Protein backbone atom coordinates (compact mmCIF):
# COMPACT_ATOMS: atom_id res chain seq x y z
CA UNK A 1 0.00 0.00 0.00
CA UNK A 2 1.46 3.29 -1.08
CA UNK A 3 0.04 5.85 1.28
CA UNK A 4 -1.30 8.97 -0.28
CA UNK A 5 -3.05 10.52 2.63
CA UNK A 6 -3.23 10.08 6.39
CA UNK A 7 -6.15 11.36 8.43
CA UNK A 8 -5.62 11.66 12.17
CA UNK A 9 -9.09 12.14 13.56
CA UNK A 10 -10.98 12.32 16.88
CA UNK A 11 -8.27 14.36 18.52
CA UNK A 12 -9.72 15.95 21.68
CA UNK A 13 -10.10 19.69 21.18
CA UNK A 14 -6.88 21.59 21.78
CA UNK A 15 -4.49 18.70 21.27
CA UNK A 16 -3.84 19.05 17.51
CA UNK A 17 -0.60 20.91 18.04
CA UNK A 18 0.62 18.30 20.52
CA UNK A 19 -0.13 15.66 17.86
CA UNK A 20 1.88 17.63 15.31
CA UNK A 21 4.77 17.92 17.73
CA UNK A 22 4.73 14.22 18.53
CA UNK A 23 4.68 13.14 14.88
CA UNK A 24 7.50 15.52 14.13
CA UNK A 25 5.72 18.08 11.98
CA UNK A 26 6.92 21.63 12.41
CA UNK A 27 7.67 24.67 10.29
CA UNK A 28 10.17 22.73 8.19
CA UNK A 29 7.53 20.26 6.94
CA UNK A 30 7.12 20.76 3.18
CA UNK A 31 4.24 18.42 2.25
CA UNK A 32 0.61 19.56 2.04
CA UNK A 33 -1.28 19.23 5.33
CA UNK A 34 -4.58 20.41 6.71
CA UNK A 35 -5.29 21.16 10.36
CA UNK A 36 -8.91 21.51 11.45
CA UNK A 37 -9.67 22.81 14.91
CA UNK A 38 -12.84 22.78 17.00
CA UNK A 39 -14.97 20.64 14.69
CA UNK A 40 -18.27 19.44 16.14
CA UNK A 41 -18.21 15.82 17.19
CA UNK A 42 -20.98 13.60 18.53
CA UNK A 43 -18.71 11.81 20.95
CA UNK A 44 -16.19 14.48 21.90
CA UNK A 45 -18.25 17.65 21.69
CA UNK A 46 -15.48 19.42 19.83
CA UNK A 47 -12.53 17.74 18.20
CA UNK A 48 -9.45 18.48 16.08
CA UNK A 49 -8.44 16.70 12.87
CA UNK A 50 -5.22 16.59 10.87
CA UNK A 51 -4.82 15.47 7.26
CA UNK A 52 -1.34 14.85 5.87
CA UNK A 53 -0.54 14.11 2.23
CA UNK A 54 2.49 11.93 2.91
CA UNK A 55 3.30 8.64 4.65
CA UNK A 56 3.87 8.51 8.38
CA UNK A 57 6.38 6.32 10.17
CA UNK A 58 4.62 3.45 12.00
CA UNK A 59 6.38 4.27 15.28
CA UNK A 60 4.37 7.48 15.48
CA UNK A 61 1.07 5.57 15.63
CA UNK A 62 1.87 4.09 19.06
CA UNK A 63 2.96 7.49 20.27
CA UNK A 64 -0.41 9.03 19.42
CA UNK A 65 -2.10 6.62 21.85
CA UNK A 66 -0.22 8.36 24.63
CA UNK A 67 -1.91 11.66 23.75
CA UNK A 68 -5.52 10.44 23.77
CA UNK A 69 -7.30 7.11 23.59
CA UNK A 70 -9.85 8.48 21.14
CA UNK A 71 -7.44 9.22 18.30
CA UNK A 72 -7.98 7.25 15.09
CA UNK A 73 -5.67 7.02 12.10
CA UNK A 74 -6.87 6.39 8.56
CA UNK A 75 -4.46 5.66 5.73
CA UNK A 76 -5.68 6.11 2.17
CA UNK A 77 -3.62 4.81 -0.78
CA UNK A 78 -3.37 6.03 -4.35
CA UNK A 79 -6.29 3.80 -5.41
CA UNK A 80 -8.54 5.19 -2.69
CA UNK A 81 -8.34 2.08 -0.50
CA UNK A 82 -8.66 2.92 3.18
CA UNK A 83 -7.14 1.30 6.24
CA UNK A 84 -8.35 2.59 9.56
CA UNK A 85 -6.88 1.88 12.92
CA UNK A 86 -7.96 2.90 16.36
CA UNK A 87 -5.58 3.97 19.05
CA UNK A 88 -3.79 1.00 20.60
CA UNK A 89 -4.75 -0.03 24.12
CA UNK A 90 -2.14 1.31 26.48
CA UNK A 91 -0.51 -1.06 28.95
CA UNK A 92 -0.70 -0.28 32.67
CA UNK A 93 3.01 0.42 32.71
CA UNK A 94 5.41 1.90 30.18
CA UNK A 95 9.10 1.16 30.45
CA UNK A 96 11.51 3.23 28.37
CA UNK A 97 9.96 4.78 25.20
CA UNK A 98 9.50 8.17 26.88
CA UNK A 99 11.58 10.29 29.25
CA UNK A 100 10.44 12.04 32.40
CA UNK A 101 10.00 15.74 31.66
CA UNK A 102 10.96 16.70 35.21
CA UNK A 103 14.60 17.68 34.89
CA UNK A 104 15.16 17.13 38.62
CA UNK A 105 14.04 13.49 38.38
CA UNK A 106 16.67 10.88 39.14
CA UNK A 107 16.08 9.38 35.67
CA UNK A 108 17.51 12.58 34.18
CA UNK A 109 20.45 12.68 36.59
CA UNK A 110 21.65 9.09 36.48
CA UNK A 111 21.51 6.27 33.93
CA UNK A 112 18.16 4.88 35.07
CA UNK A 113 15.50 3.35 32.82
CA UNK A 114 12.39 5.57 32.98
CA UNK A 115 9.21 3.80 34.06
CA UNK A 116 5.69 5.16 34.10
CA UNK A 117 2.39 3.99 35.41
CA UNK A 118 -0.52 4.75 33.08
CA UNK A 119 -3.64 6.29 34.61
CA UNK A 120 -6.40 5.81 32.07
CA UNK A 121 -9.35 7.71 33.51
CA UNK A 122 -10.72 10.16 30.96
CA UNK A 123 -9.82 10.67 27.32
CA UNK A 124 -6.27 11.78 27.95
CA UNK A 125 -4.10 9.19 29.71
CA UNK A 126 -1.89 10.43 32.52
CA UNK A 127 1.60 9.06 32.75
CA UNK A 128 3.08 9.13 36.22
CA UNK A 129 6.83 8.70 36.63
CA UNK A 130 7.44 5.83 39.03
CA UNK A 131 10.49 7.60 40.47
CA UNK A 132 9.58 11.25 41.03
CA UNK A 133 5.80 10.58 40.88
CA UNK A 134 5.08 13.61 38.74
CA UNK A 135 2.56 13.52 35.91
CA UNK A 136 4.20 14.00 32.54
CA UNK A 137 3.20 17.34 31.05
CA UNK A 138 5.08 17.05 27.78
CA UNK A 139 5.82 13.81 25.98
CA UNK A 140 9.53 13.46 25.30
CA UNK A 141 10.38 10.30 23.41
CA UNK A 142 13.57 8.35 23.73
CA UNK A 143 15.38 8.32 20.43
CA UNK A 144 17.37 5.18 19.76
CA UNK A 145 20.03 4.74 17.11
CA UNK A 146 18.99 2.39 14.30
CA UNK B 1 0.46 -9.04 57.21
CA UNK B 2 3.43 -9.04 54.85
CA UNK B 3 5.87 -6.33 55.87
CA UNK B 4 6.20 -3.38 53.50
CA UNK B 5 9.43 -3.59 51.59
CA UNK B 6 10.24 0.09 51.78
CA UNK B 7 8.88 3.44 52.86
CA UNK B 8 9.86 5.79 50.05
CA UNK B 9 6.68 7.76 49.39
CA UNK B 10 3.41 8.53 51.18
CA UNK B 11 1.63 7.91 47.89
CA UNK B 12 2.57 4.25 48.18
CA UNK B 13 1.28 3.95 51.74
CA UNK B 14 -2.32 2.81 52.15
CA UNK B 15 -4.62 4.46 54.65
CA UNK B 16 -4.85 1.11 56.43
CA UNK B 17 -1.08 0.92 56.85
CA UNK B 18 -0.86 4.51 58.09
CA UNK B 19 -3.58 3.85 60.68
CA UNK B 20 -1.89 0.59 61.68
CA UNK B 21 1.40 2.44 62.31
CA UNK B 22 -0.38 5.22 64.23
CA UNK B 23 -2.29 2.74 66.38
CA UNK B 24 0.89 0.86 67.16
CA UNK B 25 2.62 4.11 68.13
CA UNK B 26 -0.32 4.83 70.46
CA UNK B 27 0.16 1.42 72.09
CA UNK B 28 3.84 2.13 72.62
CA UNK B 29 3.01 5.52 74.13
CA UNK B 30 0.61 3.76 76.48
CA UNK B 31 3.35 1.50 77.80
CA UNK B 32 3.34 -1.55 75.53
CA UNK B 33 6.89 -2.85 75.22
CA UNK B 34 8.01 -3.39 71.63
CA UNK B 35 9.86 -6.61 70.72
CA UNK B 36 13.62 -6.21 70.72
CA UNK B 37 15.47 -5.93 67.44
CA UNK B 38 18.74 -7.19 68.91
CA UNK B 39 21.41 -7.57 66.27
CA UNK B 40 19.53 -5.56 63.65
CA UNK B 41 21.55 -2.85 61.94
CA UNK B 42 20.35 0.57 60.84
CA UNK B 43 22.46 1.81 57.92
CA UNK B 44 22.50 5.53 57.17
CA UNK B 45 23.31 7.32 53.94
CA UNK B 46 22.81 11.04 54.25
CA UNK B 47 23.85 13.08 51.24
CA UNK B 48 22.24 16.12 52.85
CA UNK B 49 22.20 17.21 56.49
CA UNK B 50 19.47 16.03 58.82
CA UNK B 51 19.07 16.44 62.56
CA UNK B 52 15.63 15.48 63.78
CA UNK B 53 14.76 12.52 61.53
CA UNK B 54 18.17 10.92 61.80
CA UNK B 55 18.32 11.35 65.58
CA UNK B 56 14.79 9.97 65.91
CA UNK B 57 15.71 6.81 63.99
CA UNK B 58 19.02 6.33 65.77
CA UNK B 59 17.33 6.81 69.13
CA UNK B 60 14.54 4.38 68.24
CA UNK B 61 16.94 1.72 66.98
CA UNK B 62 19.03 1.92 70.14
CA UNK B 63 15.84 1.75 72.22
CA UNK B 64 14.95 -1.47 70.40
CA UNK B 65 18.33 -3.05 71.07
CA UNK B 66 19.68 -2.69 67.55
CA UNK B 67 22.72 -0.81 66.30
CA UNK B 68 23.44 2.12 64.02
CA UNK B 69 25.98 2.13 61.20
CA UNK B 70 27.03 5.74 60.96
CA UNK B 71 28.99 5.91 57.74
CA UNK B 72 30.64 9.28 58.16
CA UNK B 73 32.67 9.08 54.98
CA UNK B 74 29.47 8.83 52.93
CA UNK B 75 27.83 11.84 54.48
CA UNK B 76 26.94 15.06 52.76
CA UNK B 77 30.43 16.50 52.85
CA UNK B 78 31.18 14.59 49.65
CA UNK B 79 27.94 15.47 47.99
CA UNK B 80 29.45 16.47 44.66
CA UNK B 81 31.16 13.18 44.01
CA UNK B 82 28.60 10.96 45.63
CA UNK B 83 25.60 12.19 43.72
CA UNK B 84 27.02 10.97 40.47
CA UNK B 85 26.10 7.75 38.76
CA UNK B 86 28.13 4.81 39.90
CA UNK B 87 28.93 6.20 43.33
CA UNK B 88 25.27 6.30 44.25
CA UNK B 89 24.62 2.76 43.00
CA UNK B 90 27.72 1.37 44.70
CA UNK B 91 27.19 3.14 48.02
CA UNK B 92 23.56 2.10 48.30
CA UNK B 93 24.45 -1.50 47.47
CA UNK B 94 27.42 -1.56 49.82
CA UNK B 95 25.72 0.01 52.83
CA UNK B 96 22.57 -2.06 52.33
CA UNK B 97 24.69 -5.23 52.29
CA UNK B 98 25.83 -4.39 55.83
CA UNK B 99 22.40 -3.25 57.03
CA UNK B 100 18.98 -4.63 57.86
CA UNK B 101 17.30 -1.34 57.04
CA UNK B 102 18.72 1.69 55.22
CA UNK B 103 17.95 5.37 55.84
CA UNK B 104 18.53 7.62 52.85
CA UNK B 105 18.47 11.34 52.30
CA UNK B 106 19.47 12.56 48.87
CA UNK B 107 18.76 15.74 46.87
CA UNK B 108 17.41 14.19 43.64
CA UNK B 109 13.71 13.46 43.15
CA UNK B 110 13.02 9.74 43.13
CA UNK B 111 16.44 8.79 44.53
CA UNK B 112 14.90 6.72 47.34
CA UNK B 113 12.80 4.76 44.87
CA UNK B 114 15.95 3.98 42.90
CA UNK B 115 17.77 3.05 46.10
CA UNK B 116 14.94 0.68 46.99
CA UNK B 117 15.51 -1.12 43.69
CA UNK B 118 19.23 -1.43 44.34
CA UNK B 119 19.27 -2.23 48.06
CA UNK B 120 19.00 -5.69 49.55
CA UNK B 121 17.19 -4.38 52.62
CA UNK B 122 14.18 -2.09 53.19
CA UNK B 123 14.85 1.57 52.38
CA UNK B 124 13.35 4.46 54.33
CA UNK B 125 13.25 7.79 52.55
CA UNK B 126 14.29 10.53 54.97
CA UNK B 127 13.86 13.15 52.28
CA UNK B 128 14.63 13.84 48.66
CA UNK B 129 13.86 17.01 46.71
CA UNK B 130 10.07 16.56 46.85
CA UNK B 131 9.35 13.58 49.10
CA UNK B 132 9.62 13.41 52.84
CA UNK B 133 7.31 10.59 53.92
CA UNK B 134 8.71 10.22 57.42
CA UNK B 135 8.32 13.91 58.23
CA UNK B 136 4.81 13.80 56.76
CA UNK B 137 3.86 10.79 58.89
CA UNK B 138 5.30 12.40 62.03
CA UNK B 139 3.38 15.64 61.33
CA UNK B 140 0.16 13.76 60.70
CA UNK B 141 0.57 11.51 63.73
CA UNK B 142 1.27 14.56 65.90
CA UNK B 143 -1.95 16.11 64.63
CA UNK B 144 -3.90 12.93 65.41
CA UNK B 145 -2.35 12.75 68.85
CA UNK B 146 -2.80 16.39 69.86
CA UNK B 147 -6.11 17.11 68.09
CA UNK B 148 -7.49 13.58 68.74
CA UNK B 149 -8.56 13.22 65.10
CA UNK B 150 -7.61 14.16 61.56
CA UNK B 151 -11.02 13.92 59.89
CA UNK B 152 -12.77 17.24 59.45
CA UNK B 153 -9.76 19.39 60.27
CA UNK B 154 -8.72 22.40 58.21
CA UNK B 155 -4.96 22.30 57.85
CA UNK B 156 -2.98 25.25 56.53
CA UNK B 157 0.38 24.97 54.82
CA UNK B 158 2.32 28.20 54.64
CA UNK B 159 5.81 29.10 53.50
CA UNK B 160 7.92 28.49 50.45
CA UNK B 161 5.70 25.69 49.15
CA UNK B 162 7.60 25.64 45.89
CA UNK B 163 10.81 24.37 47.44
CA UNK B 164 9.63 22.65 50.61
CA UNK B 165 10.31 18.93 50.46
CA UNK B 166 7.62 17.94 52.93
CA UNK B 167 4.61 19.60 51.32
CA UNK B 168 3.78 17.02 48.66
CA UNK B 169 4.23 14.09 51.03
CA UNK B 170 2.16 15.78 53.72
CA UNK B 171 -0.73 16.53 51.36
CA UNK B 172 -0.61 12.95 50.04
CA UNK B 173 -0.85 11.61 53.58
CA UNK B 174 -3.63 14.01 54.63
CA UNK B 175 -5.67 13.19 51.50
CA UNK B 176 -6.51 9.80 53.04
CA UNK B 177 -8.33 11.32 56.00
CA UNK B 178 -11.20 13.53 54.89
CA UNK B 179 -9.47 16.73 55.93
CA UNK B 180 -9.08 19.99 54.07
CA UNK B 181 -5.78 21.49 53.00
CA UNK B 182 -5.37 25.27 52.70
CA UNK B 183 -2.28 26.25 50.72
CA UNK B 184 -1.04 29.72 51.62
CA UNK B 185 1.70 31.36 49.61
CA UNK B 186 2.56 34.24 47.38
CA UNK B 187 2.45 33.50 43.66
CA UNK B 188 6.19 33.04 43.30
CA UNK B 189 6.28 30.55 46.18
CA UNK B 190 3.32 28.41 45.16
CA UNK B 191 3.49 24.65 45.08
CA UNK B 192 4.99 23.47 41.80
CA UNK B 193 2.39 23.43 39.03
CA UNK B 194 2.87 19.76 38.25
CA UNK B 195 1.93 18.79 41.81
CA UNK B 196 -0.75 21.44 42.20
CA UNK B 197 -2.54 20.30 39.07
CA UNK B 198 -2.45 16.72 40.31
CA UNK B 199 -3.88 17.61 43.72
CA UNK B 200 -6.55 19.89 42.20
CA UNK B 201 -7.72 17.03 40.01
CA UNK B 202 -7.86 14.72 42.99
CA UNK B 203 -9.84 17.26 45.02
CA UNK B 204 -12.32 17.60 42.14
CA UNK B 205 -12.85 13.84 41.99
CA UNK B 206 -12.69 12.96 45.68
CA UNK B 207 -15.29 14.49 47.98
CA UNK B 208 -13.23 13.40 50.99
CA UNK B 209 -10.29 15.60 50.06
CA UNK B 210 -10.50 19.37 49.99
CA UNK B 211 -7.95 21.82 48.64
CA UNK B 212 -8.10 25.62 48.73
CA UNK B 213 -5.47 28.17 47.83
CA UNK B 214 -4.85 31.50 49.52
CA UNK B 215 -2.45 34.34 48.92
CA UNK B 216 -2.21 35.41 52.53
CA UNK B 217 -2.61 33.80 55.94
CA UNK B 218 -5.03 36.59 56.88
CA UNK B 219 -7.57 35.14 54.45
CA UNK B 220 -7.88 31.78 56.17
CA UNK B 221 -6.30 31.90 59.65
CA UNK B 222 -9.66 32.09 61.44
CA UNK B 223 -10.81 28.69 60.19
CA UNK B 224 -7.57 26.74 60.55
CA UNK B 225 -7.21 23.98 63.14
CA UNK B 226 -3.58 23.29 62.28
CA UNK B 227 -0.91 25.47 60.72
CA UNK B 228 2.05 23.63 59.23
CA UNK B 229 4.94 26.00 58.59
CA UNK B 230 6.96 24.71 55.69
CA UNK B 231 10.29 25.74 54.30
CA UNK B 232 10.64 29.31 55.51
CA UNK B 233 13.70 30.23 53.54
CA UNK B 234 13.30 31.98 50.24
CA UNK B 235 15.93 32.27 47.57
CA UNK B 236 15.57 35.59 45.81
CA UNK B 237 18.17 36.65 43.28
CA UNK B 238 20.73 34.39 44.87
CA UNK B 239 20.14 35.70 48.39
CA UNK B 240 18.42 33.81 51.16
CA UNK B 241 15.57 35.55 52.92
CA UNK B 242 13.49 34.42 55.86
CA UNK B 243 9.74 34.03 55.55
CA UNK B 244 8.57 35.92 58.61
CA UNK B 245 4.97 35.68 59.76
CA UNK B 246 3.35 38.78 61.21
CA UNK B 247 2.32 37.86 64.72
CA UNK B 248 -0.73 40.11 64.52
CA UNK B 249 -2.38 37.64 62.16
CA UNK B 250 -2.82 35.22 65.05
CA UNK B 251 -5.28 37.51 66.84
CA UNK B 252 -7.92 35.99 64.55
CA UNK B 253 -6.75 32.41 65.03
CA UNK B 254 -8.63 29.74 66.94
CA UNK B 255 -7.43 29.49 70.53
CA UNK B 256 -6.48 25.86 70.06
CA UNK B 257 -4.67 26.36 66.76
CA UNK B 258 -1.89 23.80 66.54
CA UNK B 259 1.31 25.12 64.97
CA UNK B 260 3.78 22.72 63.42
CA UNK B 261 7.03 24.64 62.97
CA UNK B 262 9.78 23.54 60.61
CA UNK B 263 12.67 21.75 62.28
CA UNK B 264 14.97 23.23 63.27
CA UNK B 265 13.05 26.44 63.89
CA UNK B 266 14.30 29.71 62.56
CA UNK B 267 13.20 33.27 63.13
CA UNK B 268 9.84 32.92 61.40
CA UNK B 269 7.86 33.33 64.62
CA UNK B 270 8.62 34.50 68.17
CA UNK B 271 9.82 31.45 70.08
CA UNK B 272 7.08 31.69 72.70
CA UNK B 273 4.21 32.31 70.29
CA UNK B 274 2.41 29.06 71.05
CA UNK B 275 2.51 29.56 74.79
CA UNK B 276 0.96 32.96 74.43
CA UNK B 277 -1.63 31.67 71.98
CA UNK B 278 -2.39 28.56 74.03
CA UNK B 279 -1.57 29.12 77.70
CA UNK B 280 -2.24 25.43 78.43
CA UNK B 281 0.63 24.37 76.18
CA UNK B 282 2.89 22.00 78.16
CA UNK B 283 6.15 23.64 77.18
CA UNK B 284 7.19 27.10 76.07
CA UNK B 285 8.15 25.55 72.75
CA UNK B 286 4.68 24.28 71.92
CA UNK B 287 4.44 21.37 69.55
CA UNK B 288 8.04 21.45 68.44
CA UNK B 289 9.49 19.30 71.20
CA UNK B 290 6.19 17.61 71.95
CA UNK B 291 6.18 16.49 68.35
CA UNK B 292 9.73 15.23 68.58
CA UNK B 293 8.79 13.00 71.51
CA UNK B 294 5.59 11.81 69.85
CA UNK B 295 7.53 11.08 66.67
CA UNK B 296 9.95 8.68 68.31
CA UNK B 297 7.21 6.14 69.09
CA UNK B 298 6.04 6.33 65.52
CA UNK B 299 9.59 5.69 64.33
CA UNK B 300 9.75 2.66 66.65
CA UNK B 301 6.49 1.43 65.12
CA UNK B 302 7.92 1.87 61.60
CA UNK B 303 11.16 0.02 62.42
CA UNK B 304 9.23 -2.74 64.13
CA UNK B 305 6.93 -3.03 61.12
CA UNK B 306 9.79 -3.23 58.62
CA UNK B 307 12.10 -5.47 60.64
CA UNK B 308 10.13 -7.63 63.00
CA UNK B 309 8.66 -10.76 61.48
CA UNK B 310 7.06 -13.41 63.61
GROMACS .gro file of N, CA, C and O in nm, chain A residues 93 100-107 109-112 115 117 119 126 128 130-137, chain B residues 9 11-12 83-85 88-89 106 108-111 113-114 117 130-131 168 172 193-195 197-198 201:
model
  208
   93UNK      N    1   0.168  -0.006   3.237
   93UNK     CA    2   0.301   0.042   3.271
   93UNK      C    3   0.383   0.059   3.143
   93UNK      O    4   0.377  -0.027   3.055
  100UNK      N    5   1.113   1.118   3.144
  100UNK     CA    6   1.044   1.204   3.240
  100UNK      C    7   1.077   1.350   3.205
  100UNK      O    8   1.192   1.384   3.181
  101UNK      N    9   0.975   1.434   3.203
  101UNK     CA   10   1.000   1.574   3.166
  101UNK      C   11   1.036   1.661   3.287
  101UNK      O   12   1.047   1.783   3.274
  102UNK      N   13   1.051   1.598   3.402
  102UNK     CA   14   1.096   1.670   3.521
  102UNK      C   15   1.249   1.662   3.526
  102UNK      O   16   1.305   1.557   3.551
  103UNK      N   17   1.315   1.774   3.501
  103UNK     CA   18   1.460   1.768   3.489
  103UNK      C   19   1.531   1.738   3.622
  103UNK      O   20   1.649   1.709   3.624
  104UNK      N   21   1.456   1.747   3.733
  104UNK     CA   22   1.516   1.713   3.862
  104UNK      C   23   1.497   1.565   3.898
  104UNK      O   24   1.542   1.519   4.003
  105UNK      N   25   1.429   1.491   3.811
  105UNK     CA   26   1.404   1.349   3.838
  105UNK      C   27   1.535   1.270   3.827
  105UNK      O   28   1.620   1.298   3.743
  106UNK      N   29   1.546   1.171   3.912
  106UNK     CA   30   1.667   1.088   3.914
  106UNK      C   31   1.693   1.024   3.777
  106UNK      O   32   1.809   1.003   3.741
  107UNK      N   33   1.589   1.000   3.699
  107UNK     CA   34   1.608   0.938   3.567
  107UNK      C   35   1.679   1.032   3.470
  107UNK      O   36   1.730   0.988   3.367
  109UNK      N   37   1.918   1.237   3.593
  109UNK     CA   38   2.045   1.268   3.659
  109UNK      C   39   2.141   1.150   3.655
  109UNK      O   40   2.261   1.167   3.666
  110UNK      N   41   2.083   1.031   3.648
  110UNK     CA   42   2.165   0.909   3.648
  110UNK      C   43   2.113   0.814   3.541
  110UNK      O   44   1.999   0.828   3.497
  111UNK      N   45   2.195   0.719   3.499
  111UNK     CA   46   2.151   0.627   3.393
  111UNK      C   47   2.048   0.527   3.445
  111UNK      O   48   2.081   0.415   3.479
  112UNK      N   49   1.925   0.570   3.453
  112UNK     CA   50   1.816   0.488   3.507
  112UNK      C   51   1.708   0.476   3.399
  112UNK      O   52   1.673   0.575   3.335
  115UNK      N   53   1.039   0.466   3.398
  115UNK     CA   54   0.921   0.380   3.406
  115UNK      C   55   0.801   0.467   3.444
  115UNK      O   56   0.815   0.557   3.528
  117UNK      N   57   0.367   0.466   3.528
  117UNK     CA   58   0.239   0.399   3.541
  117UNK      C   59   0.137   0.480   3.461
  117UNK      O   60   0.146   0.604   3.455
  119UNK      N   61  -0.233   0.607   3.398
  119UNK     CA   62  -0.364   0.629   3.461
  119UNK      C   63  -0.461   0.662   3.348
  119UNK      O   64  -0.447   0.763   3.280
  126UNK      N   65  -0.290   0.973   3.172
  126UNK     CA   66  -0.189   1.043   3.252
  126UNK      C   67  -0.077   0.947   3.283
  126UNK      O   68  -0.100   0.836   3.330
  128UNK      N   69   0.244   0.870   3.498
  128UNK     CA   70   0.308   0.913   3.622
  128UNK      C   71   0.445   0.845   3.634
  128UNK      O   72   0.456   0.722   3.630
  130UNK      N   73   0.740   0.669   3.785
  130UNK     CA   74   0.744   0.583   3.903
  130UNK      C   75   0.852   0.629   4.002
  130UNK      O   76   0.851   0.587   4.116
  131UNK      N   77   0.943   0.713   3.957
  131UNK     CA   78   1.049   0.760   4.047
  131UNK      C   79   1.010   0.891   4.116
  131UNK      O   80   0.997   0.896   4.237
  132UNK      N   81   0.987   0.996   4.039
  132UNK     CA   82   0.958   1.125   4.103
  132UNK      C   83   0.809   1.145   4.126
  132UNK      O   84   0.770   1.241   4.192
  133UNK      N   85   0.726   1.058   4.068
  133UNK     CA   86   0.580   1.058   4.088
  133UNK      C   87   0.510   1.177   4.025
  133UNK      O   88   0.394   1.205   4.057
  134UNK      N   89   0.577   1.250   3.940
  134UNK     CA   90   0.508   1.361   3.874
  134UNK      C   91   0.436   1.310   3.750
  134UNK      O   92   0.473   1.209   3.691
  135UNK      N   93   0.329   1.383   3.713
  135UNK     CA   94   0.256   1.352   3.591
  135UNK      C   95   0.328   1.420   3.475
  135UNK      O   96   0.361   1.538   3.482
  136UNK      N   97   0.351   1.344   3.370
  136UNK     CA   98   0.420   1.400   3.254
  136UNK      C   99   0.334   1.508   3.190
  136UNK      O  100   0.216   1.488   3.163
  137UNK      N  101   0.394   1.625   3.168
  137UNK     CA  102   0.320   1.734   3.105
  137UNK      C  103   0.351   1.743   2.956
  137UNK      O  104   0.270   1.787   2.877
  155UNK      N  105   0.761   0.671   4.981
  155UNK     CA  106   0.668   0.776   4.939
  155UNK      C  107   0.535   0.757   5.010
  155UNK      O  108   0.488   0.644   5.025
  157UNK      N  109   0.258   0.835   4.891
  157UNK     CA  110   0.163   0.791   4.789
  157UNK      C  111   0.150   0.639   4.787
  157UNK      O  112   0.045   0.584   4.754
  158UNK      N  113   0.259   0.571   4.821
  158UNK     CA  114   0.257   0.425   4.818
  158UNK      C  115   0.204   0.363   4.947
  158UNK      O  116   0.193   0.242   4.958
  229UNK      N  117   2.689   1.214   4.439
  229UNK     CA  118   2.560   1.219   4.372
  229UNK      C  119   2.571   1.174   4.227
  229UNK      O  120   2.475   1.173   4.154
  230UNK      N  121   2.687   1.138   4.186
  230UNK     CA  122   2.702   1.097   4.047
  230UNK      C  123   2.689   0.946   4.035
  230UNK      O  124   2.726   0.870   4.124
  231UNK      N  125   2.636   0.910   3.921
  231UNK     CA  126   2.610   0.775   3.876
  231UNK      C  127   2.655   0.660   3.965
  231UNK      O  128   2.588   0.618   4.056
  234UNK      N  129   2.656   0.647   4.358
  234UNK     CA  130   2.527   0.630   4.425
  234UNK      C  131   2.489   0.481   4.425
  234UNK      O  132   2.453   0.426   4.530
  235UNK      N  133   2.497   0.418   4.310
  235UNK     CA  134   2.462   0.276   4.300
  235UNK      C  135   2.549   0.193   4.395
  235UNK      O  136   2.500   0.110   4.471
  252UNK      N  137   1.873   1.225   5.009
  252UNK     CA  138   1.947   1.256   4.887
  252UNK      C  139   1.873   1.366   4.811
  252UNK      O  140   1.750   1.371   4.814
  254UNK      N  141   1.811   1.437   4.491
  254UNK     CA  142   1.741   1.419   4.364
  254UNK      C  143   1.603   1.355   4.384
  254UNK      O  144   1.588   1.263   4.463
  255UNK      N  145   1.506   1.400   4.306
  255UNK     CA  146   1.371   1.346   4.315
  255UNK      C  147   1.370   1.200   4.269
  255UNK      O  148   1.419   1.168   4.161
  256UNK      N  149   1.313   1.114   4.351
  256UNK     CA  150   1.302   0.974   4.313
  256UNK      C  151   1.424   0.891   4.351
  256UNK      O  152   1.430   0.772   4.319
  257UNK      N  153   1.521   0.953   4.419
  257UNK     CA  154   1.644   0.879   4.453
  257UNK      C  155   1.615   0.762   4.548
  257UNK      O  156   1.677   0.656   4.537
  259UNK      N  157   1.343   0.584   4.564
  259UNK     CA  158   1.280   0.476   4.487
  259UNK      C  159   1.388   0.396   4.414
  259UNK      O  160   1.383   0.272   4.411
  260UNK      N  161   1.484   0.467   4.358
  260UNK     CA  162   1.595   0.398   4.290
  260UNK      C  163   1.675   0.316   4.391
  260UNK      O  164   1.710   0.200   4.365
  263UNK      N  165   1.531  -0.009   4.472
  263UNK     CA  166   1.551  -0.112   4.369
  263UNK      C  167   1.690  -0.175   4.380
  263UNK      O  168   1.711  -0.290   4.347
  276UNK      N  169   1.151   1.630   4.673
  276UNK     CA  170   1.007   1.656   4.685
  276UNK      C  171   0.932   1.551   4.767
  276UNK      O  172   0.809   1.555   4.771
  277UNK      N  173   1.002   1.458   4.827
  277UNK     CA  174   0.935   1.358   4.910
  277UNK      C  175   0.998   1.359   5.049
  277UNK      O  176   1.120   1.359   5.063
  314UNK      N  177   0.447   1.801   4.949
  314UNK     CA  178   0.378   1.702   4.866
  314UNK      C  179   0.346   1.577   4.949
  314UNK      O  180   0.234   1.526   4.945
  318UNK      N  181  -0.026   1.433   5.041
  318UNK     CA  182  -0.061   1.295   5.004
  318UNK      C  183  -0.114   1.219   5.125
  318UNK      O  184  -0.214   1.147   5.117
  339UNK      N  185   0.359   2.364   3.983
  339UNK     CA  186   0.239   2.343   3.903
  339UNK      C  187   0.207   2.197   3.877
  339UNK      O  188   0.092   2.156   3.877
  340UNK      N  189   0.311   2.116   3.858
  340UNK     CA  190   0.287   1.976   3.825
  340UNK      C  191   0.222   1.902   3.944
  340UNK      O  192   0.141   1.814   3.923
  341UNK      N  193   0.256   1.942   4.065
  341UNK     CA  194   0.193   1.879   4.181
  341UNK      C  195   0.055   1.940   4.207
  341UNK      O  196  -0.040   1.871   4.239
  343UNK      N  197  -0.156   2.077   4.004
  343UNK     CA  198  -0.254   2.030   3.907
  343UNK      C  199  -0.304   1.892   3.947
  343UNK      O  200  -0.424   1.864   3.943
  344UNK      N  201  -0.213   1.808   3.989
  344UNK     CA  202  -0.245   1.672   4.031
  344UNK      C  203  -0.339   1.673   4.152
  344UNK      O  204  -0.442   1.604   4.156
  347UNK      N  205  -0.691   1.806   4.066
  347UNK     CA  206  -0.772   1.703   4.001
  347UNK      C  207  -0.827   1.606   4.104
  347UNK      O  208  -0.943   1.565   4.097
   0.00000   0.00000   0.00000
